[in-house]
GROMACS .gro file of C-alpha atoms in nm:
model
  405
    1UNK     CA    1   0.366  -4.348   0.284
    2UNK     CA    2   0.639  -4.094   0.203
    3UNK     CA    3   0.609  -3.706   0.214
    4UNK     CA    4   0.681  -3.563  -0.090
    5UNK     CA    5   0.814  -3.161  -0.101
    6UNK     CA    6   0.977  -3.002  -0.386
    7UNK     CA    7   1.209  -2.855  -0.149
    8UNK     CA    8   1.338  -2.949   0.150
    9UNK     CA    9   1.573  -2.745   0.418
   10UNK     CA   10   1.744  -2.944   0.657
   11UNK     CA   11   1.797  -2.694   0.956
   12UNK     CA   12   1.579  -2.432   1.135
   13UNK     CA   13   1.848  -2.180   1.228
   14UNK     CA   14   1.967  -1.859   1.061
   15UNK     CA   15   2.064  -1.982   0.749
   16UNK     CA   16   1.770  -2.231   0.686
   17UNK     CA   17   1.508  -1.980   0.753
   18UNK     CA   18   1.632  -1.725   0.568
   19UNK     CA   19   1.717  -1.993   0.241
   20UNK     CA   20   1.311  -2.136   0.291
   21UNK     CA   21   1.106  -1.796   0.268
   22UNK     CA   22   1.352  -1.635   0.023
   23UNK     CA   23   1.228  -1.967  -0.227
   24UNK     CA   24   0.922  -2.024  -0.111
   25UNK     CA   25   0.857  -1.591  -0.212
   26UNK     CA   26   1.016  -1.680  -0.582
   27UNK     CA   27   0.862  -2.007  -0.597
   28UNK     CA   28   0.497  -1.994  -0.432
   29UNK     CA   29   0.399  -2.247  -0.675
   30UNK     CA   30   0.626  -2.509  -0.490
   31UNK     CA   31   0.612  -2.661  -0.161
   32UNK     CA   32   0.883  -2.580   0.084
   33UNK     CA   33   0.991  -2.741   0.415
   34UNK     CA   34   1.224  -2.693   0.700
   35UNK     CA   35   1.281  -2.995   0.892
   36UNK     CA   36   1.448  -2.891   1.235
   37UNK     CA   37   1.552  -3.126   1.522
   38UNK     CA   38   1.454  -2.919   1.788
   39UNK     CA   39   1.142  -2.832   1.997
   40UNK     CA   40   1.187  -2.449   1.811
   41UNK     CA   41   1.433  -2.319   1.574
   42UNK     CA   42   1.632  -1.989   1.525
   43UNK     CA   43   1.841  -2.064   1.885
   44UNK     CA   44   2.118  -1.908   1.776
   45UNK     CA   45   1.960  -1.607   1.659
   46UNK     CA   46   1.777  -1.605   1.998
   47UNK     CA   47   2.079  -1.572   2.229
   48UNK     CA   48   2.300  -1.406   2.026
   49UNK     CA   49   2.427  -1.014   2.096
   50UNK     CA   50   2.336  -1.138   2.439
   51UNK     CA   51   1.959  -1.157   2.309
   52UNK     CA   52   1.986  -0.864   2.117
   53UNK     CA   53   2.067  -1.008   1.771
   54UNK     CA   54   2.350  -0.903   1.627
   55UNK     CA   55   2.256  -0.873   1.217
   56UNK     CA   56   2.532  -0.833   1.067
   57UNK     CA   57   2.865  -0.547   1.079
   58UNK     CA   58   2.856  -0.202   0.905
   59UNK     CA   59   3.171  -0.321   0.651
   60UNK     CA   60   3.009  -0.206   0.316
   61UNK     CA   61   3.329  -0.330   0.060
   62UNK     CA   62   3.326  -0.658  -0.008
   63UNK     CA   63   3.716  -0.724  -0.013
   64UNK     CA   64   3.727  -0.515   0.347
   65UNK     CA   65   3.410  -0.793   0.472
   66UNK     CA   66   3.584  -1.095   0.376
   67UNK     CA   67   3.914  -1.028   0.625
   68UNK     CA   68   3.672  -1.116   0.868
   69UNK     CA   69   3.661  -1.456   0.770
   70UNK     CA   70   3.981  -1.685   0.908
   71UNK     CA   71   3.883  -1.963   0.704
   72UNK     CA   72   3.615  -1.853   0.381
   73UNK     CA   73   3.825  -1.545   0.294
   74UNK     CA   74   3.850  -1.619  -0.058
   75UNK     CA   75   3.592  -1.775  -0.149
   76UNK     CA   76   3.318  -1.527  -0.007
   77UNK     CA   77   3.450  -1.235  -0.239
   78UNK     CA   78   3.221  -1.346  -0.540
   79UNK     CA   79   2.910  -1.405  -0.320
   80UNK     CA   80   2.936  -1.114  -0.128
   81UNK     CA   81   2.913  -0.892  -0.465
   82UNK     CA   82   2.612  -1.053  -0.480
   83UNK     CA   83   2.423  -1.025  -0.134
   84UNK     CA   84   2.569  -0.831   0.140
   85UNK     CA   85   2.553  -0.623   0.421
   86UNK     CA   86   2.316  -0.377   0.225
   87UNK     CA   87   2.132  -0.580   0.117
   88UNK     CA   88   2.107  -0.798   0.445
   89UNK     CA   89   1.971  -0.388   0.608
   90UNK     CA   90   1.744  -0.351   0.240
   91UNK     CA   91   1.607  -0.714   0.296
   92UNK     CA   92   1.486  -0.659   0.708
   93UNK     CA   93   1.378  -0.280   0.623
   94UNK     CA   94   1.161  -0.405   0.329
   95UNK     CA   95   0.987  -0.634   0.611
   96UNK     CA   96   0.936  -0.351   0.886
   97UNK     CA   97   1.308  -0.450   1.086
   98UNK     CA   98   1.470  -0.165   1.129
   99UNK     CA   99   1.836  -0.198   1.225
  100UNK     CA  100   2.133   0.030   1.363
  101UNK     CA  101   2.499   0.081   1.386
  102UNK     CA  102   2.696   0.077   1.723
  103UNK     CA  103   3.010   0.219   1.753
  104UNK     CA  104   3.236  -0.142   1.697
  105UNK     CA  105   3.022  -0.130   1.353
  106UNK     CA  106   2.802  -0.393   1.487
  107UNK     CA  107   2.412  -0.397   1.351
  108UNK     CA  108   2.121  -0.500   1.553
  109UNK     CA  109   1.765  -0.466   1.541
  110UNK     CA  110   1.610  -0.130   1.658
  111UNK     CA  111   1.423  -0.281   1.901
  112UNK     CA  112   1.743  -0.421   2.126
  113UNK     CA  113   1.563  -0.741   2.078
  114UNK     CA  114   1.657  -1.131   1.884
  115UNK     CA  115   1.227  -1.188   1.913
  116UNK     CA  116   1.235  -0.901   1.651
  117UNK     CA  117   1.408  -1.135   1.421
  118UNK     CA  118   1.242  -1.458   1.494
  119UNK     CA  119   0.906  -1.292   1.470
  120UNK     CA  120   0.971  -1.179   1.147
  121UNK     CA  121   1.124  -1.520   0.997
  122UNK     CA  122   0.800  -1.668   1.130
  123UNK     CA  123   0.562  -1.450   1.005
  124UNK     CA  124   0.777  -1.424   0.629
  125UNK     CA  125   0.755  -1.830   0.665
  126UNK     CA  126   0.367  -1.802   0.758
  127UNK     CA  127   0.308  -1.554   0.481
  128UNK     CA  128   0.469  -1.796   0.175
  129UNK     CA  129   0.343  -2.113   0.312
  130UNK     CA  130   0.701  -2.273   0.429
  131UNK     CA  131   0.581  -2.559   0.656
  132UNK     CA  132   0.828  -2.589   0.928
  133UNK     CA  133   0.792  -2.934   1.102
  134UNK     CA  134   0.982  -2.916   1.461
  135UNK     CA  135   1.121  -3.253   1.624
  136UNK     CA  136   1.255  -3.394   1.293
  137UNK     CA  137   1.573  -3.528   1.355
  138UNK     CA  138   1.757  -3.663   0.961
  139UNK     CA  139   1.876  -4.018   1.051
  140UNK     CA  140   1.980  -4.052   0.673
  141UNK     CA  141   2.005  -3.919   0.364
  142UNK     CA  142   1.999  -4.126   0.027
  143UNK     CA  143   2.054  -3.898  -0.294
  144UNK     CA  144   1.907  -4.077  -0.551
  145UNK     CA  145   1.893  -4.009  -0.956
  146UNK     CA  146   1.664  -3.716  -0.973
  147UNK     CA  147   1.572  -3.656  -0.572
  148UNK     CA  148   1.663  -3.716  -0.234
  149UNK     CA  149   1.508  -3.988   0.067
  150UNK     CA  150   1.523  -3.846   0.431
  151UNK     CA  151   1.471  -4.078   0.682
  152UNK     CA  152   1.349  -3.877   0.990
  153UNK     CA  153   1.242  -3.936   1.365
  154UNK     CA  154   0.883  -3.842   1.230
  155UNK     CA  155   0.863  -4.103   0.906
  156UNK     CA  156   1.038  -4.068   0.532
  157UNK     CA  157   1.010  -3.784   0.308
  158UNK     CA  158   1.132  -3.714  -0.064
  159UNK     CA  159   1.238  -3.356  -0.224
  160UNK     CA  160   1.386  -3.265  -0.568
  161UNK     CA  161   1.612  -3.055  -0.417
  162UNK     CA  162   1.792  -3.055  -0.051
  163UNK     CA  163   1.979  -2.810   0.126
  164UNK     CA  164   2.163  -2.839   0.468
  165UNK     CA  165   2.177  -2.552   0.637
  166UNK     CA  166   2.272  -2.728   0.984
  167UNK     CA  167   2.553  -2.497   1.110
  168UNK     CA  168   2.812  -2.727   1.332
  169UNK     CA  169   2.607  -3.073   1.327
  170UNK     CA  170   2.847  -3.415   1.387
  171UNK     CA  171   2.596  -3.605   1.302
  172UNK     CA  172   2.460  -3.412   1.027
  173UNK     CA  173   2.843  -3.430   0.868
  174UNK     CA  174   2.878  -3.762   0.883
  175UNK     CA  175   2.578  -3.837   0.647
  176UNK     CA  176   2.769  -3.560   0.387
  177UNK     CA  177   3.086  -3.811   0.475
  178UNK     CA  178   2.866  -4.088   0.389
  179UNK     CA  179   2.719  -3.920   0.052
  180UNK     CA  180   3.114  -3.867  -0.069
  181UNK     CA  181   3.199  -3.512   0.092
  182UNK     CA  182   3.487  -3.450   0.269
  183UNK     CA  183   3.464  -3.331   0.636
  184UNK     CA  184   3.760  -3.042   0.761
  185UNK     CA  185   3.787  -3.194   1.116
  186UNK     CA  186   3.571  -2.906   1.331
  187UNK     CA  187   3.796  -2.722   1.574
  188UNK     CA  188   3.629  -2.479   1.866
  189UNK     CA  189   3.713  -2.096   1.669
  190UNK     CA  190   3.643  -1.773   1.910
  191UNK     CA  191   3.762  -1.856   2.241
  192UNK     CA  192   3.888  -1.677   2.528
  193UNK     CA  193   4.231  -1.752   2.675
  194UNK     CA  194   4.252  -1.919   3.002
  195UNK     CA  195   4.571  -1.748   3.229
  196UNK     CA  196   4.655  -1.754   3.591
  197UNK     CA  197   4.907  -1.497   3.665
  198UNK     CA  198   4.952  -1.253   3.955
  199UNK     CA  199   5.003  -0.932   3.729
  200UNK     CA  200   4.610  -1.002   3.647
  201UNK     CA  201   4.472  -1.222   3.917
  202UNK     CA  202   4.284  -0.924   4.095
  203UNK     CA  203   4.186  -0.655   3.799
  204UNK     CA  204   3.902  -0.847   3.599
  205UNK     CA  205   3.694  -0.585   3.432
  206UNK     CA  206   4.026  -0.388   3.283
  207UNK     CA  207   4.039  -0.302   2.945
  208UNK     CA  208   4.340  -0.216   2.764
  209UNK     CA  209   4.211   0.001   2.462
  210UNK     CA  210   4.454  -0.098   2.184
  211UNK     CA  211   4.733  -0.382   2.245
  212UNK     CA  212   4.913  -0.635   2.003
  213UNK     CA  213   4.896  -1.001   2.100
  214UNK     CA  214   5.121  -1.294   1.937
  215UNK     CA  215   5.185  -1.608   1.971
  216UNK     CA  216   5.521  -1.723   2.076
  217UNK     CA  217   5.668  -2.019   1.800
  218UNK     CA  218   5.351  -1.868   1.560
  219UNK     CA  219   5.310  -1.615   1.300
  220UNK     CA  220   4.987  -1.550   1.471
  221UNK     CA  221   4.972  -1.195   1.617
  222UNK     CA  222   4.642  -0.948   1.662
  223UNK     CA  223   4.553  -0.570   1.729
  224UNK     CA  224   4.263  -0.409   1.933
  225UNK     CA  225   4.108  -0.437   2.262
  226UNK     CA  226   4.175  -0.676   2.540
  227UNK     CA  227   4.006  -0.726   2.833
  228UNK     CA  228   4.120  -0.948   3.171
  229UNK     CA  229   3.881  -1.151   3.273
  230UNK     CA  230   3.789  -1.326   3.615
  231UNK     CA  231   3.969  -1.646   3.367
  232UNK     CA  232   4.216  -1.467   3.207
  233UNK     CA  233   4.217  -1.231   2.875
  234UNK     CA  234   3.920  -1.181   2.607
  235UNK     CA  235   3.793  -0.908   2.367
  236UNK     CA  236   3.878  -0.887   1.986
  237UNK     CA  237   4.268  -0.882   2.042
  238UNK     CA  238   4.232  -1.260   2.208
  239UNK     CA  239   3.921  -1.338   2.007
  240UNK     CA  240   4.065  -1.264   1.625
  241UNK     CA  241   4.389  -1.481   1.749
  242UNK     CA  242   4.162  -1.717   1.885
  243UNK     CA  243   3.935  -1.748   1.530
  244UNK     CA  244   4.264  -1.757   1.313
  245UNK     CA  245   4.479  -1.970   1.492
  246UNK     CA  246   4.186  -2.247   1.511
  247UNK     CA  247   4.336  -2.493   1.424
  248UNK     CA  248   4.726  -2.411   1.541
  249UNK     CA  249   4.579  -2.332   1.883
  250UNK     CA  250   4.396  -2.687   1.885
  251UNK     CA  251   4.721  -2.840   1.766
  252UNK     CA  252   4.925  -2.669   2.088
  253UNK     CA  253   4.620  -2.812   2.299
  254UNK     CA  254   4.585  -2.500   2.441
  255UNK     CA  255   4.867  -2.435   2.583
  256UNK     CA  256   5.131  -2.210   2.487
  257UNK     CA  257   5.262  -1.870   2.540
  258UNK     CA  258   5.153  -1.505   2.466
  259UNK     CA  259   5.353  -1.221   2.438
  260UNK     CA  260   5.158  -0.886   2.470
  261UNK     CA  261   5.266  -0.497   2.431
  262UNK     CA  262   5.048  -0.330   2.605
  263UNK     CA  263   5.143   0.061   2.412
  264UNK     CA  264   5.236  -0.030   2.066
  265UNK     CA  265   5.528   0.101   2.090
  266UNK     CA  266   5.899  -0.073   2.067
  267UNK     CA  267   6.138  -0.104   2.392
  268UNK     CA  268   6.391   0.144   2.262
  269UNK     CA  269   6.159   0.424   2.246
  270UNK     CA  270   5.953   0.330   2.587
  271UNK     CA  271   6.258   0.298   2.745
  272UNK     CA  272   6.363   0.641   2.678
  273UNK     CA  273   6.034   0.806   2.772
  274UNK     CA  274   6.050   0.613   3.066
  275UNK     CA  275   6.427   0.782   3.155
  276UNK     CA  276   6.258   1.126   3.089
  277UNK     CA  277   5.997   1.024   3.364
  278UNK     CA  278   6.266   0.952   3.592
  279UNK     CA  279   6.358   1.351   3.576
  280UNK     CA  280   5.996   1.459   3.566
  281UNK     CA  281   5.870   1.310   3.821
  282UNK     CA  282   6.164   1.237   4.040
  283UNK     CA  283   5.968   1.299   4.398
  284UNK     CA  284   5.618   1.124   4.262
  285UNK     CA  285   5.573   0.725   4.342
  286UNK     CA  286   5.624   0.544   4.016
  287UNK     CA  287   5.264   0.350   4.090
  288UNK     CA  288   5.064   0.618   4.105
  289UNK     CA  289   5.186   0.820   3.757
  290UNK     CA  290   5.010   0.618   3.531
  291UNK     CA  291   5.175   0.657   3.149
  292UNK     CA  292   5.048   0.549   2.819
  293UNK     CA  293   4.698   0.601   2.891
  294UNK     CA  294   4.673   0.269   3.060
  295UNK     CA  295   4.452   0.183   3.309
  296UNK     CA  296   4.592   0.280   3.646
  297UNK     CA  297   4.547  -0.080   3.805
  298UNK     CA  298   4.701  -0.263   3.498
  299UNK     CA  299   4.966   0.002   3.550
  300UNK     CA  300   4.958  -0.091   3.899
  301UNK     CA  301   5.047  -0.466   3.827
  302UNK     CA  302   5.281  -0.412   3.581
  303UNK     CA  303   5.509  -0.191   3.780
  304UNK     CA  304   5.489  -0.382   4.071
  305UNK     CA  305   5.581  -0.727   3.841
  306UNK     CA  306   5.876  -0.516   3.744
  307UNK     CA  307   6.014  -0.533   4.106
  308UNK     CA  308   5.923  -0.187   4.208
  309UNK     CA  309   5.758  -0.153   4.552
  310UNK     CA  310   5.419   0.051   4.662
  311UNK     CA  311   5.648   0.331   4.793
  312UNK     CA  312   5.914   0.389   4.522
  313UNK     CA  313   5.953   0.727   4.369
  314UNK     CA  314   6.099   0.721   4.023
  315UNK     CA  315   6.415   0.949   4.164
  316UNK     CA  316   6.447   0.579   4.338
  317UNK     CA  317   6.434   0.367   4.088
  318UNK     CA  318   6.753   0.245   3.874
  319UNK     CA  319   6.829   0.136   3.534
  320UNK     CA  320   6.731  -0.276   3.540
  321UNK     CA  321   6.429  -0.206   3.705
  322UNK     CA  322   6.336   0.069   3.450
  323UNK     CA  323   6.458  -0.210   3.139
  324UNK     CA  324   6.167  -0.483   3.380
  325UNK     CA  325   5.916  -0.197   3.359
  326UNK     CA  326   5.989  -0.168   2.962
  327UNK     CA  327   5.960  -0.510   2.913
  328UNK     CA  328   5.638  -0.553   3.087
  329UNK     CA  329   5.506  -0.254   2.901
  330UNK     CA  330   5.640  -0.399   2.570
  331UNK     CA  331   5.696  -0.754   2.588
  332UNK     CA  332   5.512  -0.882   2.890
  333UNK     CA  333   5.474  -1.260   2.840
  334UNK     CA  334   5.212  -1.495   3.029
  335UNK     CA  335   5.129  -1.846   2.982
  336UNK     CA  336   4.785  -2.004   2.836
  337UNK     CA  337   4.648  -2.316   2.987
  338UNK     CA  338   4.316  -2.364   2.799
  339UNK     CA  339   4.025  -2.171   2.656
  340UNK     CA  340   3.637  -2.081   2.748
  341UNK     CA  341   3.397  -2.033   2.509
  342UNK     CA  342   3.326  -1.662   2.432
  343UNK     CA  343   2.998  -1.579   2.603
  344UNK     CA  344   2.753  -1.762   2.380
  345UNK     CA  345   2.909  -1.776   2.062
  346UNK     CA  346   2.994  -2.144   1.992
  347UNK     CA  347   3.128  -2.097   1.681
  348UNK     CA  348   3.403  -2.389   1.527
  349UNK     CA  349   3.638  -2.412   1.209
  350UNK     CA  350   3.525  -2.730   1.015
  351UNK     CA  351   3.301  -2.892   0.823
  352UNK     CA  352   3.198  -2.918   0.449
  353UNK     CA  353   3.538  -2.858   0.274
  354UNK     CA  354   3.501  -2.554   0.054
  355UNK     CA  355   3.692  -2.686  -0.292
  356UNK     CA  356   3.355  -2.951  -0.299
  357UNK     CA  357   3.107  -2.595  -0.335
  358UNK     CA  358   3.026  -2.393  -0.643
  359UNK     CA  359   3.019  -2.035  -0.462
  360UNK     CA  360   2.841  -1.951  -0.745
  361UNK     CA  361   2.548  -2.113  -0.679
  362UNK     CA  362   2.667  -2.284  -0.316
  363UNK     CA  363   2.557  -2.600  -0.437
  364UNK     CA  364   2.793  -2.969  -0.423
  365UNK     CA  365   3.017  -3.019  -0.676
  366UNK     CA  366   2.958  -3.390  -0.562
  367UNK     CA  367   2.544  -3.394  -0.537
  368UNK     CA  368   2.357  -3.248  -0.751
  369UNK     CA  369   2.075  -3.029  -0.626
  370UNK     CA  370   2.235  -3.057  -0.305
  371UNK     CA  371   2.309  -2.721  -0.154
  372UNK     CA  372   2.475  -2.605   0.172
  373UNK     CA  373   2.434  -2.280   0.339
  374UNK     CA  374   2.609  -2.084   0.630
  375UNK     CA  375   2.828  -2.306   0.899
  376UNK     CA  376   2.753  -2.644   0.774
  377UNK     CA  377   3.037  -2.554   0.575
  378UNK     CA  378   3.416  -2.481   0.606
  379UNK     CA  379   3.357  -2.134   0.711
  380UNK     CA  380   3.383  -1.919   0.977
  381UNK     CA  381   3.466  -1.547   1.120
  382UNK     CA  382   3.568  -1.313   1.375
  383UNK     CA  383   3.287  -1.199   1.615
  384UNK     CA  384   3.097  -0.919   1.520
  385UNK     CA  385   2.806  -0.996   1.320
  386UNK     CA  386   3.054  -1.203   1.043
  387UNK     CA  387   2.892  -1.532   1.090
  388UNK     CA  388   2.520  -1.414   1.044
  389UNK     CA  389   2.584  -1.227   0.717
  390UNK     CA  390   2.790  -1.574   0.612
  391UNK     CA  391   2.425  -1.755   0.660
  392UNK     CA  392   2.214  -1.450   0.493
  393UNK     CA  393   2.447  -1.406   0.191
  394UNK     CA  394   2.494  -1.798   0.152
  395UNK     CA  395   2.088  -1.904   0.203
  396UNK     CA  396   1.983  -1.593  -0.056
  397UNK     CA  397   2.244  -1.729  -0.359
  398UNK     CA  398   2.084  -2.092  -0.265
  399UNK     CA  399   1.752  -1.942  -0.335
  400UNK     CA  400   1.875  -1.721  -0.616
  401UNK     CA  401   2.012  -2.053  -0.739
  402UNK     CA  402   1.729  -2.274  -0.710
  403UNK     CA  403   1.485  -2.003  -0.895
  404UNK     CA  404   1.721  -1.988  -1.199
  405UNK     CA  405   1.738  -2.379  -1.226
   0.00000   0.00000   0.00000
């Protein structure tokens, strides 16, 4: 005997919760499911923030929000007039979640807590009767003329309408494949850059507070933070590289070359502070004046990579190893081998391609009543918060959607 449901969500993560109590509150009269494959849902909203839960970002313009978004930039503009970061803040507030800003912009819970969040998906799924049925695992999906079959791990169940909310799922995009959709081939996005170099073998923990990265034989260049790691180099500089170069970064397998400057600045004019130094500070050791704000054992490194010993005084110190210490200021290259994932943001570029979606109403263009919410689909973003507000903007125009029709 099948299950019947008027709805059905395929997915008990961010975006599937949020999708299921947003219809099930504008549509008590129907029945409303969440089928996850899991033991418990809402893992990702669990660990991420490092447990904490990060919301969404404090970017309140809709063109400014969608830079965030390497691949999704374009087509997120309409939705996010629709539902964004307000009304991601008005939607938790009206349900007792407070949330706050941090410095970077990023938005969590008041409480410091992810359990915050889950316990109020649960208790908003409780309240509007969504029945959320754990260890259901889709094994196929047949759209038929006016509703959907889902054979499951736990028996066969019918809806009039479907959505997939299943964020990066192989097996869940090969049944879309399999329906008629076509699949972007998922790439790891947000990564941090694997290096083994001297200049930053022993400083891990150093953060250089504004830098610009690029990519040598790529347009790809970034601005902001990095850090070194015990690895190599991380923090939004390497991660925005990482999330727009995706897929060139896959193509180079990893391995290619970075060239970073460290001040911002060009060679000409660091060069000629640099010869002003030489004056200032003729008697001082050139290790120990730290310039440019930078950290003094990054400065450390790079001074001593410029073939300048411990002991040399800048009176010392003559004009090719002053052009090294430019370059390494300016221009310092190192070599990337591979890539770590970024604490425990898995996050990839891939899946649903995006011309196959009405943004309007985020449903196929292929299957009717067949919607898809959050990372199930070709979209992705820089860390942050980005990805969350994605799956809240993407699940509410699904509901919004679903009420109108």
């Amino acid at each position: 005997m099948n299950t019947y449901k008027d709805i059905i969500i395929i997915g008990g993560g961010a975006a599937g919760f949020f999708a299921a109590i947003n219809i099930a509150e504008q549509h008590p009269e129907k029945s409303v499911a969440i089928l996850e494959r899991g033991k418990e849902g809402l893992q990702k909203v669990k660990i991420s923030g490092g447990g904490r839960c990060n919301v969404t970002h404090a970017e309140f313009i809709p063109s400014d929000l969608v830079s965030n978004y390497p691949r999704g930039e374009k087509e997120l503009l309409g939705p996010f007039h629709t539902f964004m970061t307000g009304d991601t803040i008005a939607w938790f507030e009206e349900r007792g979640v407070e949330l706050k800003i941090e410095e970077d912009g990023r938005m969590f819970p008041v409480s410091n807590s992810s359990q915050t969040i889950i316990d109020c998906f649960l208790h908003e799924a409780k309240k509007h009767n969504v029945e959320v049925l754990y260890n259901h695992s889709v094994k196929s999906i047949d759209a038929r003329e006016n509703d959907f079959l889902l054979d499951t791990s736990q028996g066969v169940f019918e809806c009039d309408k479907l959505i997939i909310a299943t964020g990066s799922n192989p097996k869940i995009w090969k049944l879309l494949e399999n329906l008629g959709h076509a699949i972007v081939q998922p790439v790891p996005s947000l990564f941090t850059f694997d290096i083994k170099d001297k200049r930053i073998k022993d400083i891990p923990g150093v953060v250089a507070k504004d830098v610009e990265v690029k990519v040598l034989g790529t347009d790809l260049v970034s601005e902001g933070p990095l850090l070194i790691t015990h690895v190599g180099m991380s923090a939004p500089a390497i991660l925005k590289l990482s999330a727009f170069g995706a897929i060139e970064l896959a193509k180079l397998n990893y391995n290619f070359k970075i060239e970073v400057n460290f001040i911002k600045q060009d060679y000409e004019w660091c060069l000629s502070v640099l010869k002003d130094s030489k004056q200032e500070y003729a008697k001082k050791s050139v290790v120990n004046t730290t310039h440019f704000e930078l950290p003094k054992r990054l400065w450390k490194q790079l001074v001593l990579a410029s073939n300048i010993s411990e002991t040399e005084r800048w009176a010392d110190i003559n004009k090719s190893q002053l052009e090294a210490l430019t370059l390494q200021l300016t221009a310092a290259q190192f070599h990337v081998t591979g890539k770590s994932t970024f604490k425990e943001e898995f996050v990839t570029a891939g899946g649903v391609d995006l011309k196959e979606i009405n943004f309007k109403t985020f449903e196929s263009k292929r299957i009717p009543n067949l919607y898809l919410a959050g990372e199930v689909i070709n979209v992705d973003a820089v860390t942050g918060g980005f990805n969350f507000q994605n799956a809240w903007t993407g699940a509410y125009i699904v509901s919004q959607s679903i009420a109108k029709s």
